[in-house]
Amino acid sequence: MDDETARRIARDFSLASPPPGFIDHPAPVWAMLRRVAPVHWLDERSVYLTAYADVLAVYRSPAVSSDKRQAFAPVFGTASPLYAHHTTSLVFNDPPRHTRVRRILTGALNQRAITRMEAGVATLVDDLLDRLADAPEPDLMAHFAAQIPVEVIGNLLAIPRAERGPLRGWSLAILSALEPAPSAAVQAAGNAAVSEFLDYLRRLLAQRRAEPGDPELDVLTRLLQGDAQGGLDDTELLHNCIFLLNAGHETTTNLIGNGAQLLMTHPDQLERLQAEPGLIGTAVEELLRLESPIQINNRLTTAEVPLPSGHTLPAGTFVHLAIGAANRDPAAFGVPDRMDITRSPNHHLAFGQGSHACSGMNVARMEARVALGRLFQRFPRLTARGEPLRDRRLRFRGFKAMPVWLD
Ligand code: HEM
């Protein structure tokens, strides 16, 4: 494609109506944007960044804010449960609240707790594989990928198994309200989900306060206890429990689904993994890089932010960090569109970077290693049964359905 055409496509690029084919195959559009407009203005206040070095610079800049109170007030209304939730969860806060909540949460999601969870995840996965084998029309999303993370977070918070039924629906309703321009129906469902979830958690917390669990195993008990430097107030505790479920749910479901899809469509890489199962760790990093479950993070600049590409973002700019684009930047990754399960180093940005980098990244990695490792061991000839159905949202990347043949 000549520079003139690339410039025209780049000039017209918008997230509200992306170019045809972008959602299915974004990489060629990102390559064009990176070449002719790495800092692409979506409107007079907001930019879309596609170069790895620029995205990294914004994640690490001290002159950016994650606080969304101003942005969410006109969308949700300040009296709504959705507003209370999304403005209290740590991901949309700045210091000092962010620093305090993150310290306590990260302490609770420690490596020891994750290692202890692994055997339980393996049992859960084997159980799901048994049920997948019995399904008349096996769907890797509904019968497998979507079932794992909600149970893992349920275990983390020690939510009784019989009470987990509504968790997935609440989580989907709360997150769907974050899409651009959520309809009245989507907002009503989101508000109802926050209220019901809060009611449920208030009861659970009262029980846990009366009968604390083992703080080495039960993240909720650790969050209740706080740490030597202090604790969370009740509102912070409730909304961050909701956030934990939301943050670790669809993202990890999509990592497992996208990962399975990449491996099924790259038989040479799958064969290599089957011959050398020890490669599962680097393989999961490559799956995260190529098909990142979260595609966009946002920041608001609080002062001028100079970028490595030579541009400067003025104060008050709303920044879209295009994670998927950064992860395919040839300046950061050799032959970026090639899948290489041995790629190392692999400093992808699928978990973000800097002060808000994902606190659950090692939980997600463990889930993906166990789920994908065991899936392809059990069904080595797993193949697609028709085209998978893509989820067409821009922030989340994944599939709604993935019919498969097991042998
Ligand atoms: C493949 C799965 C996952 C992906 C791709 C992912 C991605 C991300 C990204 C990109 C951020 C940064 C947001 C920002 O900078 O604005 C983030 C934050 C976060 N994630 Fe994850 N995540 C995943 C799984 C999980 C899991 C399993 C948990 C919990 C068990 C979790 C908990 C969190 C928390 C608490 C934050 C907020 C950190 C902060 O604001 O300081 N995530 N995640």
PDB file of C-alpha atoms and ligand atoms in Angstrom, residues 59 90-91 98 102 105 109 153 156 243-244 247-248 251-252 255 288 293-294 297 299 323 350-352 355-360 363-364 367, ligand 1:
ATOM      1  CA  TYR A  59       2.210   3.945  31.516  1.00  0.00           C
ATOM      2  CA  LEU A  90      -8.402   0.726  42.546  1.00  0.00           C
ATOM      3  CA  VAL A  91      -7.900   0.631  38.777  1.00  0.00           C
ATOM      4  CA  HIS A  98      -4.684   3.632  44.853  1.00  0.00           C
ATOM      5  CA  ARG A 102      -3.054  -1.876  45.856  1.00  0.00           C
ATOM      6  CA  LEU A 105      -4.563  -6.398  47.511  1.00  0.00           C
ATOM      7  CA  LEU A 109      -2.426 -12.229  45.854  1.00  0.00           C
ATOM      8  CA  ILE A 153     -11.854 -16.129  42.005  1.00  0.00           C
ATOM      9  CA  LEU A 156      -9.665 -16.999  46.169  1.00  0.00           C
ATOM     10  CA  PHE A 243     -13.459  -5.556  41.039  1.00  0.00           C
ATOM     11  CA  LEU A 244     -11.336  -8.648  41.696  1.00  0.00           C
ATOM     12  CA  ALA A 247     -10.788  -8.014  36.551  1.00  0.00           C
ATOM     13  CA  GLY A 248      -9.947 -11.674  36.583  1.00  0.00           C
ATOM     14  CA  THR A 251      -9.832 -11.373  30.714  1.00  0.00           C
ATOM     15  CA  THR A 252      -8.687 -14.842  31.704  1.00  0.00           C
ATOM     16  CA  LEU A 255      -6.743 -15.602  27.310  1.00  0.00           C
ATOM     17  CA  LEU A 288      -0.831 -12.836  25.604  1.00  0.00           C
ATOM     18  CA  PRO A 293      -7.465  -9.909  26.121  1.00  0.00           C
ATOM     19  CA  ILE A 294      -7.448  -6.202  27.063  1.00  0.00           C
ATOM     20  CA  ASN A 297      -6.170   1.236  28.670  1.00  0.00           C
ATOM     21  CA  ARG A 299      -5.062   7.785  31.011  1.00  0.00           C
ATOM     22  CA  ILE A 323      -1.981  -2.537  23.888  1.00  0.00           C
ATOM     23  CA  ALA A 350      -0.888  -7.336  27.919  1.00  0.00           C
ATOM     24  CA  PHE A 351      -0.902  -6.749  31.704  1.00  0.00           C
ATOM     25  CA  GLY A 352      -0.204  -3.008  31.412  1.00  0.00           C
ATOM     26  CA  SER A 355       1.870   1.672  38.991  1.00  0.00           C
ATOM     27  CA  HIS A 356      -1.395   0.018  37.810  1.00  0.00           C
ATOM     28  CA  ALA A 357       0.164  -3.105  36.249  1.00  0.00           C
ATOM     29  CA  CYS A 358      -2.144  -6.095  36.706  1.00  0.00           C
ATOM     30  CA  SER A 359      -2.039  -7.407  40.281  1.00  0.00           C
ATOM     31  CA  GLY A 360      -3.449 -10.762  39.193  1.00  0.00           C
ATOM     32  CA  VAL A 363      -2.991 -15.945  38.801  1.00  0.00           C
ATOM     33  CA  ALA A 364      -3.957 -15.526  35.122  1.00  0.00           C
ATOM     34  CA  GLU A 367      -4.759 -20.599  35.002  1.00  0.00           C
TER      35      GLU A 367
HETATM   36  C1  HEM B   1      -5.319 -12.653  31.119  1.00  0.00           C
HETATM   37  C2  HEM B   1      -5.879 -12.125  32.165  1.00  0.00           C
HETATM   38  C3  HEM B   1      -5.702 -10.685  32.555  1.00  0.00           C
HETATM   39  C4  HEM B   1      -5.363  -9.606  31.793  1.00  0.00           C
HETATM   40  C5  HEM B   1      -5.026  -9.569  30.307  1.00  0.00           C
HETATM   41  C6  HEM B   1      -5.337  -8.461  32.684  1.00  0.00           C
HETATM   42  C7  HEM B   1      -4.989  -7.184  32.272  1.00  0.00           C
HETATM   43  C8  HEM B   1      -4.900  -6.100  33.114  1.00  0.00           C
HETATM   44  C9  HEM B   1      -4.447  -4.794  32.711  1.00  0.00           C
HETATM   45  C10 HEM B   1      -4.034  -4.385  31.297  1.00  0.00           C
HETATM   46  C11 HEM B   1      -4.477  -4.001  33.810  1.00  0.00           C
HETATM   47  C12 HEM B   1      -4.017  -2.539  33.883  1.00  0.00           C
HETATM   48  C13 HEM B   1      -5.130  -1.528  33.880  1.00  0.00           C
HETATM   49  C14 HEM B   1      -4.612  -0.112  33.774  1.00  0.00           C
HETATM   50  O1  HEM B   1      -3.401   0.127  33.823  1.00  0.00           O
HETATM   51  O2  HEM B   1      -5.447   0.807  33.615  1.00  0.00           O
HETATM   52  C15 HEM B   1      -4.956  -4.813  34.915  1.00  0.00           C
HETATM   53  C16 HEM B   1      -5.162  -4.362  36.202  1.00  0.00           C
HETATM   54  C17 HEM B   1      -5.590  -5.158  37.226  1.00  0.00           C
HETATM   55  N1  HEM B   1      -5.826  -6.522  37.190  1.00  0.00           N
HETATM   56 FE1  HEM B   1      -5.660  -7.724  35.601  1.00  0.00          FE
HETATM   57  N2  HEM B   1      -5.681  -8.871  33.938  1.00  0.00           N
HETATM   58  C18 HEM B   1      -5.907 -10.223  33.918  1.00  0.00           C
HETATM   59  C19 HEM B   1      -6.254 -11.036  34.969  1.00  0.00           C
HETATM   60  C20 HEM B   1      -6.398 -10.617  36.263  1.00  0.00           C
HETATM   61  C21 HEM B   1      -6.722 -11.481  37.393  1.00  0.00           C
HETATM   62  C22 HEM B   1      -6.890 -13.005  37.322  1.00  0.00           C
HETATM   63  C23 HEM B   1      -6.840 -10.665  38.484  1.00  0.00           C
HETATM   64  C24 HEM B   1      -7.136 -11.016  39.918  1.00  0.00           C
HETATM   65  C25 HEM B   1      -7.106 -12.199  40.452  1.00  0.00           C
HETATM   66  C26 HEM B   1      -6.543  -9.311  38.044  1.00  0.00           C
HETATM   67  C27 HEM B   1      -6.539  -8.207  38.870  1.00  0.00           C
HETATM   68  C28 HEM B   1      -6.200  -6.933  38.460  1.00  0.00           C
HETATM   69  C29 HEM B   1      -6.186  -5.799  39.360  1.00  0.00           C
HETATM   70  C30 HEM B   1      -6.520  -5.817  40.846  1.00  0.00           C
HETATM   71  C31 HEM B   1      -5.813  -4.682  38.585  1.00  0.00           C
HETATM   72  C32 HEM B   1      -5.707  -3.240  39.037  1.00  0.00           C
HETATM   73  C33 HEM B   1      -4.304  -2.898  39.424  1.00  0.00           C
HETATM   74  C34 HEM B   1      -4.154  -1.436  39.784  1.00  0.00           C
HETATM   75  O3  HEM B   1      -4.942  -0.597  39.360  1.00  0.00           O
HETATM   76  O4  HEM B   1      -3.192  -1.139  40.500  1.00  0.00           O
HETATM   77  N3  HEM B   1      -6.299  -9.316  36.696  1.00  0.00           N
HETATM   78  N4  HEM B   1      -5.188  -6.093  34.473  1.00  0.00           N
END
